[in-house]
PDB file of C-alpha atoms in Angstrom:
ATOM      1  CA  UNK O   5       0.000   0.000   0.000  1.00  0.00           C
ATOM      2  CA  UNK O   6       1.382   3.402  -0.972  1.00  0.00           C
ATOM      3  CA  UNK O   7       1.013   6.081   1.673  1.00  0.00           C
ATOM      4  CA  UNK O   8      -0.500   8.438  -0.906  1.00  0.00           C
ATOM      5  CA  UNK O   9      -3.444   6.064  -1.389  1.00  0.00           C
ATOM      6  CA  UNK O  10      -4.229   6.337   2.312  1.00  0.00           C
ATOM      7  CA  UNK O  11      -3.783  10.107   2.331  1.00  0.00           C
ATOM      8  CA  UNK O  12      -6.052  10.399  -0.685  1.00  0.00           C
ATOM      9  CA  UNK O  13      -8.864   8.744   1.292  1.00  0.00           C
ATOM     10  CA  UNK O  14      -8.255  11.136   4.185  1.00  0.00           C
ATOM     11  CA  UNK O  15      -8.082  14.192   1.927  1.00  0.00           C
ATOM     12  CA  UNK O  16     -11.786  15.034   2.465  1.00  0.00           C
ATOM     13  CA  UNK O  17     -10.748  15.809   6.077  1.00  0.00           C
ATOM     14  CA  UNK O  18     -13.645  13.742   7.455  1.00  0.00           C
ATOM     15  CA  UNK O  19     -13.201  11.138  10.205  1.00  0.00           C
ATOM     16  CA  UNK O  20     -12.464   7.655   8.831  1.00  0.00           C
ATOM     17  CA  UNK O  21     -12.376   4.535  10.969  1.00  0.00           C
ATOM     18  CA  UNK O  22      -9.401   2.214  10.739  1.00  0.00           C
ATOM     19  CA  UNK O  23     -11.744  -0.570   9.630  1.00  0.00           C
ATOM     20  CA  UNK O  24     -13.215   1.404   6.723  1.00  0.00           C
ATOM     21  CA  UNK O  25      -9.763   2.496   5.557  1.00  0.00           C
ATOM     22  CA  UNK O  26      -8.508  -1.084   5.738  1.00  0.00           C
ATOM     23  CA  UNK O  27     -11.455  -2.351   3.663  1.00  0.00           C
ATOM     24  CA  UNK O  28     -11.035   0.302   0.971  1.00  0.00           C
ATOM     25  CA  UNK O  29      -7.297  -0.289   0.711  1.00  0.00           C
ATOM     26  CA  UNK O  30      -7.446  -4.075   0.972  1.00  0.00           C
ATOM     27  CA  UNK O  31      -5.066  -4.262   3.921  1.00  0.00           C
ATOM     28  CA  UNK O  32      -5.234  -4.984   7.643  1.00  0.00           C
ATOM     29  CA  UNK O  33      -6.086  -2.403  10.278  1.00  0.00           C
ATOM     30  CA  UNK O  34      -2.564  -2.889  11.626  1.00  0.00           C
ATOM     31  CA  UNK O  35      -1.144  -1.898   8.241  1.00  0.00           C
ATOM     32  CA  UNK O  36      -3.328   1.214   8.242  1.00  0.00           C
ATOM     33  CA  UNK O  37      -2.133   2.114  11.735  1.00  0.00           C
ATOM     34  CA  UNK O  38       1.513   1.700  10.710  1.00  0.00           C
ATOM     35  CA  UNK O  39       1.052   3.949   7.682  1.00  0.00           C
ATOM     36  CA  UNK O  40      -0.745   6.538   9.803  1.00  0.00           C
ATOM     37  CA  UNK O  41       2.180   6.538  12.235  1.00  0.00           C
ATOM     38  CA  UNK O  42       4.634   6.881   9.353  1.00  0.00           C
ATOM     39  CA  UNK O  43       2.671   9.774   7.822  1.00  0.00           C
ATOM     40  CA  UNK O  44       2.599  11.587  11.168  1.00  0.00           C
ATOM     41  CA  UNK O  45       6.354  11.054  11.547  1.00  0.00           C
ATOM     42  CA  UNK O  46       6.816  12.563   8.069  1.00  0.00           C
ATOM     43  CA  UNK O  47       5.065  15.720   9.210  1.00  0.00           C
ATOM     44  CA  UNK O  48       1.489  15.077   8.050  1.00  0.00           C
ATOM     45  CA  UNK O  49      -1.033  16.579  10.478  1.00  0.00           C
ATOM     46  CA  UNK O  50      -3.374  13.648  11.242  1.00  0.00           C
ATOM     47  CA  UNK O  51      -5.581  13.541  14.332  1.00  0.00           C
ATOM     48  CA  UNK O  52      -6.210  10.192  16.014  1.00  0.00           C
ATOM     49  CA  UNK O  53      -9.678  10.208  17.593  1.00  0.00           C
ATOM     50  CA  UNK O  54     -10.212   7.474  20.160  1.00  0.00           C
ATOM     51  CA  UNK O  55     -13.070   5.163  19.252  1.00  0.00           C
ATOM     52  CA  UNK O  56     -13.707   6.890  15.914  1.00  0.00           C
ATOM     53  CA  UNK O  57     -10.649   6.814  13.678  1.00  0.00           C
ATOM     54  CA  UNK O  58      -8.401   9.266  11.888  1.00  0.00           C
ATOM     55  CA  UNK O  59      -8.827  12.746  10.468  1.00  0.00           C
ATOM     56  CA  UNK O  60      -6.535  14.816   8.278  1.00  0.00           C
ATOM     57  CA  UNK O  61      -6.311  18.215   9.983  1.00  0.00           C
ATOM     58  CA  UNK O  62      -4.675  20.258   7.230  1.00  0.00           C
ATOM     59  CA  UNK O  63      -5.221  19.885   3.505  1.00  0.00           C
ATOM     60  CA  UNK O  64      -2.436  18.051   1.660  1.00  0.00           C
ATOM     61  CA  UNK O  65      -1.005  19.201  -1.642  1.00  0.00           C
ATOM     62  CA  UNK O  66       0.408  15.994  -3.151  1.00  0.00           C
ATOM     63  CA  UNK O  67       2.319  15.740  -6.395  1.00  0.00           C
ATOM     64  CA  UNK O  68       0.648  14.354  -9.512  1.00  0.00           C
ATOM     65  CA  UNK O  69       2.909  13.348 -12.401  1.00  0.00           C
ATOM     66  CA  UNK O  70       0.154  13.650 -15.016  1.00  0.00           C
ATOM     67  CA  UNK O  71      -0.728  17.185 -13.930  1.00  0.00           C
ATOM     68  CA  UNK O  72       2.923  18.236 -14.016  1.00  0.00           C
ATOM     69  CA  UNK O  73       3.513  16.751 -17.475  1.00  0.00           C
ATOM     70  CA  UNK O  74       0.324  18.355 -18.750  1.00  0.00           C
ATOM     71  CA  UNK O  75       1.692  21.804 -17.931  1.00  0.00           C
ATOM     72  CA  UNK O  76       4.938  21.305 -19.872  1.00  0.00           C
ATOM     73  CA  UNK O  77       5.271  22.035 -23.548  1.00  0.00           C
ATOM     74  CA  UNK O  78       5.858  19.081 -25.863  1.00  0.00           C
ATOM     75  CA  UNK O  79       9.543  19.788 -26.474  1.00  0.00           C
ATOM     76  CA  UNK O  80      10.294  19.705 -22.742  1.00  0.00           C
ATOM     77  CA  UNK O  81       8.261  16.520 -22.187  1.00  0.00           C
ATOM     78  CA  UNK O  82      10.239  14.788 -24.932  1.00  0.00           C
ATOM     79  CA  UNK O  83      13.626  15.768 -23.516  1.00  0.00           C
ATOM     80  CA  UNK O  84      13.269  14.934 -19.839  1.00  0.00           C
ATOM     81  CA  UNK O  85      12.699  11.763 -17.862  1.00  0.00           C
ATOM     82  CA  UNK O  86      10.309  12.813 -15.088  1.00  0.00           C
ATOM     83  CA  UNK O  87      10.151  10.763 -11.904  1.00  0.00           C
ATOM     84  CA  UNK O  88       7.634  11.651  -9.176  1.00  0.00           C
ATOM     85  CA  UNK O  89       7.975   9.790  -5.874  1.00  0.00           C
ATOM     86  CA  UNK O  90       6.056   9.499  -2.618  1.00  0.00           C
ATOM     87  CA  UNK O  91       9.323   9.415  -0.676  1.00  0.00           C
ATOM     88  CA  UNK O  92      13.050   9.357  -1.374  1.00  0.00           C
ATOM     89  CA  UNK O  93      16.237   9.718   0.619  1.00  0.00           C
ATOM     90  CA  UNK O  94      17.275  12.746  -1.450  1.00  0.00           C
ATOM     91  CA  UNK O  95      16.142  13.942  -4.872  1.00  0.00           C
ATOM     92  CA  UNK O  96      19.774  14.803  -5.678  1.00  0.00           C
ATOM     93  CA  UNK O  97      20.825  11.269  -4.764  1.00  0.00           C
ATOM     94  CA  UNK O  98      18.066   9.803  -6.936  1.00  0.00           C
ATOM     95  CA  UNK O  99      19.149  11.922  -9.916  1.00  0.00           C
ATOM     96  CA  UNK O 100      22.734  10.720  -9.404  1.00  0.00           C
ATOM     97  CA  UNK O 101      21.483   7.145  -9.627  1.00  0.00           C
ATOM     98  CA  UNK O 102      19.519   7.899 -12.803  1.00  0.00           C
ATOM     99  CA  UNK O 103      22.179   9.900 -14.649  1.00  0.00           C
ATOM    100  CA  UNK O 104      23.910   6.756 -15.876  1.00  0.00           C
ATOM    101  CA  UNK O 105      20.813   5.687 -17.826  1.00  0.00           C
ATOM    102  CA  UNK O 106      18.855   8.896 -18.492  1.00  0.00           C
ATOM    103  CA  UNK O 107      20.178  11.944 -20.383  1.00  0.00           C
ATOM    104  CA  UNK O 108      18.077  14.518 -18.504  1.00  0.00           C
ATOM    105  CA  UNK O 109      16.475  13.099 -15.345  1.00  0.00           C
ATOM    106  CA  UNK O 110      14.139  15.277 -13.285  1.00  0.00           C
ATOM    107  CA  UNK O 111      13.020  14.021  -9.872  1.00  0.00           C
ATOM    108  CA  UNK O 112      10.366  15.390  -7.524  1.00  0.00           C
ATOM    109  CA  UNK O 113       9.257  13.841  -4.262  1.00  0.00           C
ATOM    110  CA  UNK O 114       6.511  14.462  -1.714  1.00  0.00           C
ATOM    111  CA  UNK O 115       9.114  14.135   1.039  1.00  0.00           C
ATOM    112  CA  UNK O 116      12.789  13.404   1.638  1.00  0.00           C
ATOM    113  CA  UNK O 117      14.150  11.295   4.465  1.00  0.00           C
ATOM    114  CA  UNK O 118      17.710  12.645   4.110  1.00  0.00           C
ATOM    115  CA  UNK O 119      17.269  16.011   2.422  1.00  0.00           C
ATOM    116  CA  UNK O 120      20.408  18.092   2.554  1.00  0.00           C
ATOM    117  CA  UNK O 121      21.662  21.585   1.865  1.00  0.00           C
ATOM    118  CA  UNK O 122      25.162  22.973   1.490  1.00  0.00           C
ATOM    119  CA  UNK O 123      27.962  21.381   3.528  1.00  0.00           C
ATOM    120  CA  UNK O 124      25.756  18.392   4.312  1.00  0.00           C
ATOM    121  CA  UNK O 125      23.332  20.385   6.442  1.00  0.00           C
ATOM    122  CA  UNK O 126      19.894  18.901   6.985  1.00  0.00           C
ATOM    123  CA  UNK O 127      17.134  20.268   4.740  1.00  0.00           C
ATOM    124  CA  UNK O 128      13.709  20.088   6.384  1.00  0.00           C
ATOM    125  CA  UNK O 129      11.519  18.010   4.048  1.00  0.00           C
ATOM    126  CA  UNK O 130       8.058  17.343   5.548  1.00  0.00           C
ATOM    127  CA  UNK O 131       5.560  15.485   3.389  1.00  0.00           C
ATOM    128  CA  UNK O 132       3.390  17.439   1.002  1.00  0.00           C
ATOM    129  CA  UNK O 133       4.451  20.863   2.253  1.00  0.00           C
ATOM    130  CA  UNK O 134       7.330  22.033   0.073  1.00  0.00           C
ATOM    131  CA  UNK O 135       8.932  21.575  -3.332  1.00  0.00           C
ATOM    132  CA  UNK O 136      11.815  19.103  -3.521  1.00  0.00           C
ATOM    133  CA  UNK O 137      13.118  18.974  -7.088  1.00  0.00           C
ATOM    134  CA  UNK O 138      16.391  17.903  -8.680  1.00  0.00           C
ATOM    135  CA  UNK O 139      17.574  17.663 -12.262  1.00  0.00           C
ATOM    136  CA  UNK O 140      20.736  16.371 -13.854  1.00  0.00           C
ATOM    137  CA  UNK O 141      22.560  16.906 -17.104  1.00  0.00           C
ATOM    138  CA  UNK O 142      25.961  16.446 -18.708  1.00  0.00           C
ATOM    139  CA  UNK O 143      27.854  19.474 -20.002  1.00  0.00           C
ATOM    140  CA  UNK O 144      30.983  19.526 -22.152  1.00  0.00           C
ATOM    141  CA  UNK O 145      33.797  21.958 -21.473  1.00  0.00           C
ATOM    142  CA  UNK O 146      34.918  21.060 -17.974  1.00  0.00           C
ATOM    143  CA  UNK O 147      34.238  23.020 -14.822  1.00  0.00           C
ATOM    144  CA  UNK O 148      34.946  26.335 -16.564  1.00  0.00           C
ATOM    145  CA  UNK O 149      31.667  25.918 -18.473  1.00  0.00           C
ATOM    146  CA  UNK O 150      29.784  26.133 -15.176  1.00  0.00           C
ATOM    147  CA  UNK O 151      30.842  29.599 -14.043  1.00  0.00           C
ATOM    148  CA  UNK O 152      27.859  31.385 -12.547  1.00  0.00           C
ATOM    149  CA  UNK O 153      25.570  28.352 -12.788  1.00  0.00           C
ATOM    150  CA  UNK O 154      24.268  28.616  -9.225  1.00  0.00           C
ATOM    151  CA  UNK O 155      23.457  32.303  -9.679  1.00  0.00           C
ATOM    152  CA  UNK O 156      21.784  31.652 -13.045  1.00  0.00           C
ATOM    153  CA  UNK O 157      19.592  28.978 -11.455  1.00  0.00           C
ATOM    154  CA  UNK O 158      18.692  31.330  -8.624  1.00  0.00           C
ATOM    155  CA  UNK O 159      17.665  34.054 -11.059  1.00  0.00           C
ATOM    156  CA  UNK O 160      15.581  31.562 -13.067  1.00  0.00           C
ATOM    157  CA  UNK O 161      13.771  30.326  -9.946  1.00  0.00           C
ATOM    158  CA  UNK O 162      13.167  33.882  -8.713  1.00  0.00           C
ATOM    159  CA  UNK O 163      11.750  34.900 -12.093  1.00  0.00           C
ATOM    160  CA  UNK O 164       9.490  31.832 -12.165  1.00  0.00           C
ATOM    161  CA  UNK O 165       8.099  32.602  -8.699  1.00  0.00           C
ATOM    162  CA  UNK O 166       7.418  36.203  -9.656  1.00  0.00           C
ATOM    163  CA  UNK O 167       5.691  35.095 -12.877  1.00  0.00           C
ATOM    164  CA  UNK O 168       3.233  32.829 -11.039  1.00  0.00           C
ATOM    165  CA  UNK O 169       2.171  35.403  -8.488  1.00  0.00           C
ATOM    166  CA  UNK O 170       4.995  36.004  -6.039  1.00  0.00           C
ATOM    167  CA  UNK O 171       6.541  39.349  -5.282  1.00  0.00           C
ATOM    168  CA  UNK O 172      10.163  40.394  -5.298  1.00  0.00           C
ATOM    169  CA  UNK O 173      12.602  37.571  -4.521  1.00  0.00           C
ATOM    170  CA  UNK O 174      16.073  38.242  -3.144  1.00  0.00           C
ATOM    171  CA  UNK O 175      19.140  36.100  -3.809  1.00  0.00           C
ATOM    172  CA  UNK O 176      21.968  35.530  -1.353  1.00  0.00           C
ATOM    173  CA  UNK O 177      25.196  34.047  -2.647  1.00  0.00           C
ATOM    174  CA  UNK O 178      25.643  31.246  -3.321  1.00  0.00           C
ATOM    175  CA  UNK O 179      22.284  29.536  -3.111  1.00  0.00           C
ATOM    176  CA  UNK O 180      19.616  31.115  -0.892  1.00  0.00           C
ATOM    177  CA  UNK O 181      16.223  32.558  -1.854  1.00  0.00           C
ATOM    178  CA  UNK O 182      14.787  35.279   0.390  1.00  0.00           C
ATOM    179  CA  UNK O 183      11.641  37.350   0.742  1.00  0.00           C
ATOM    180  CA  UNK O 184      11.850  40.392   3.024  1.00  0.00           C
ATOM    181  CA  UNK O 185      14.875  38.992   4.836  1.00  0.00           C
ATOM    182  CA  UNK O 186      13.380  35.542   5.435  1.00  0.00           C
ATOM    183  CA  UNK O 187      14.678  32.448   3.674  1.00  0.00           C
ATOM    184  CA  UNK O 188      12.160  30.337   1.775  1.00  0.00           C
ATOM    185  CA  UNK O 189      14.337  28.288  -0.545  1.00  0.00           C
ATOM    186  CA  UNK O 190      17.763  27.206  -1.661  1.00  0.00           C
ATOM    187  CA  UNK O 191      19.700  25.587  -4.475  1.00  0.00           C
ATOM    188  CA  UNK O 192      22.301  22.833  -4.108  1.00  0.00           C
ATOM    189  CA  UNK O 193      24.571  22.251  -7.113  1.00  0.00           C
ATOM    190  CA  UNK O 194      26.752  19.135  -7.137  1.00  0.00           C
ATOM    191  CA  UNK O 195      29.363  18.559  -9.851  1.00  0.00           C
ATOM    192  CA  UNK O 196      31.439  15.586 -10.872  1.00  0.00           C
ATOM    193  CA  UNK O 197      33.582  14.831 -13.906  1.00  0.00           C
ATOM    194  CA  UNK O 198      36.731  16.080 -15.618  1.00  0.00           C
ATOM    195  CA  UNK O 199      38.263  19.303 -14.359  1.00  0.00           C
ATOM    196  CA  UNK O 200      39.554  20.705 -17.637  1.00  0.00           C
ATOM    197  CA  UNK O 201      37.700  20.194 -20.923  1.00  0.00           C
ATOM    198  CA  UNK O 202      35.913  16.892 -20.519  1.00  0.00           C
ATOM    199  CA  UNK O 203      32.289  16.085 -19.750  1.00  0.00           C
ATOM    200  CA  UNK O 204      30.901  17.297 -16.445  1.00  0.00           C
ATOM    201  CA  UNK O 205      27.815  15.895 -14.746  1.00  0.00           C
ATOM    202  CA  UNK O 206      25.751  18.502 -12.941  1.00  0.00           C
ATOM    203  CA  UNK O 207      23.010  17.819 -10.402  1.00  0.00           C
ATOM    204  CA  UNK O 208      20.961  20.809  -9.287  1.00  0.00           C
ATOM    205  CA  UNK O 209      18.593  20.471  -6.350  1.00  0.00           C
ATOM    206  CA  UNK O 210      15.959  23.121  -5.690  1.00  0.00           C
ATOM    207  CA  UNK O 211      14.065  23.325  -2.417  1.00  0.00           C
ATOM    208  CA  UNK O 212      11.244  25.825  -1.909  1.00  0.00           C
ATOM    209  CA  UNK O 213       9.004  26.235   1.136  1.00  0.00           C
ATOM    210  CA  UNK O 214       5.469  26.252  -0.246  1.00  0.00           C
ATOM    211  CA  UNK O 215       3.187  25.394   2.700  1.00  0.00           C
ATOM    212  CA  UNK O 216       5.797  25.050   5.464  1.00  0.00           C
ATOM    213  CA  UNK O 217       4.093  25.134   8.870  1.00  0.00           C
ATOM    214  CA  UNK O 218       7.019  24.573  11.223  1.00  0.00           C
ATOM    215  CA  UNK O 219      10.763  24.044  10.973  1.00  0.00           C
ATOM    216  CA  UNK O 220      12.452  22.994  14.184  1.00  0.00           C
ATOM    217  CA  UNK O 221      15.811  22.390  12.471  1.00  0.00           C
ATOM    218  CA  UNK O 222      16.027  25.776  10.725  1.00  0.00           C
ATOM    219  CA  UNK O 223      18.430  28.141  12.493  1.00  0.00           C
ATOM    220  CA  UNK O 224      17.469  31.389  10.728  1.00  0.00           C
ATOM    221  CA  UNK O 225      14.339  33.436   9.960  1.00  0.00           C
ATOM    222  CA  UNK O 226      12.253  31.608   7.366  1.00  0.00           C
ATOM    223  CA  UNK O 227       8.994  31.894   5.493  1.00  0.00           C
ATOM    224  CA  UNK O 228       7.052  30.071   2.779  1.00  0.00           C
ATOM    225  CA  UNK O 229       5.279  31.065  -0.405  1.00  0.00           C
ATOM    226  CA  UNK O 230       1.816  30.913   1.117  1.00  0.00           C
ATOM    227  CA  UNK O 231       2.895  32.805   4.246  1.00  0.00           C
ATOM    228  CA  UNK O 232       4.652  35.549   2.318  1.00  0.00           C
ATOM    229  CA  UNK O 233       2.054  35.888  -0.459  1.00  0.00           C
ATOM    230  CA  UNK O 234      -1.181  34.511   1.072  1.00  0.00           C
ATOM    231  CA  UNK O 235      -3.460  35.983  -1.592  1.00  0.00           C
ATOM    232  CA  UNK O 236      -1.992  33.621  -4.182  1.00  0.00           C
ATOM    233  CA  UNK O 237      -3.247  29.999  -4.402  1.00  0.00           C
ATOM    234  CA  UNK O 238       0.049  28.112  -4.261  1.00  0.00           C
ATOM    235  CA  UNK O 239       0.077  24.491  -5.436  1.00  0.00           C
ATOM    236  CA  UNK O 240       3.079  22.178  -5.625  1.00  0.00           C
ATOM    237  CA  UNK O 241       2.165  20.792  -9.049  1.00  0.00           C
TER     238      UNK O 241
END
């Protein structure tokens, strides 16, 4: 049973008994309970009501591969290999695994169990709240061909956010995205390959707080898209 199937049943935010969920999913009540516990551990706000069942407290914004592909133009769809996951250790790590067999892998996940930022720092990755996206590509010309890549990615992300309804986005070298002095995103670029003029493999991870509700591990002022620009209907797809 995929956790998203369970969350889909709870998405109406009504109270569902463990027995009814088990019947609809074709699993045992124990399996339902284990998945509920796992979802709560991942950051999903589910209320356990004694003698009644389970209720999703806050609406979930889960990824849908078909919706994402439907919003891309044909030329982009043909070039990329899009992978959308319920859970992954790290989208950057998954792209690294795919680069050997896919020319332009793009990976998104509803949550990360080992999300990371620069210098191996933990990147808070609760389920269904933020955007966790990585892409990989090979570039000829050695490391010199990558000058300014992190900044270029930051500008592209900032422009995209502004185009879909956000306000002014600030960039802090080398990889942070800010709104009014509060961080809401970051970019992690990892490079491997030949130093001089050979082929270089680039993995770019982009993390953006979309619906972030709490962040115990964040040691600086932070915000999210829907906190900073609440009049805009932000969706992760």
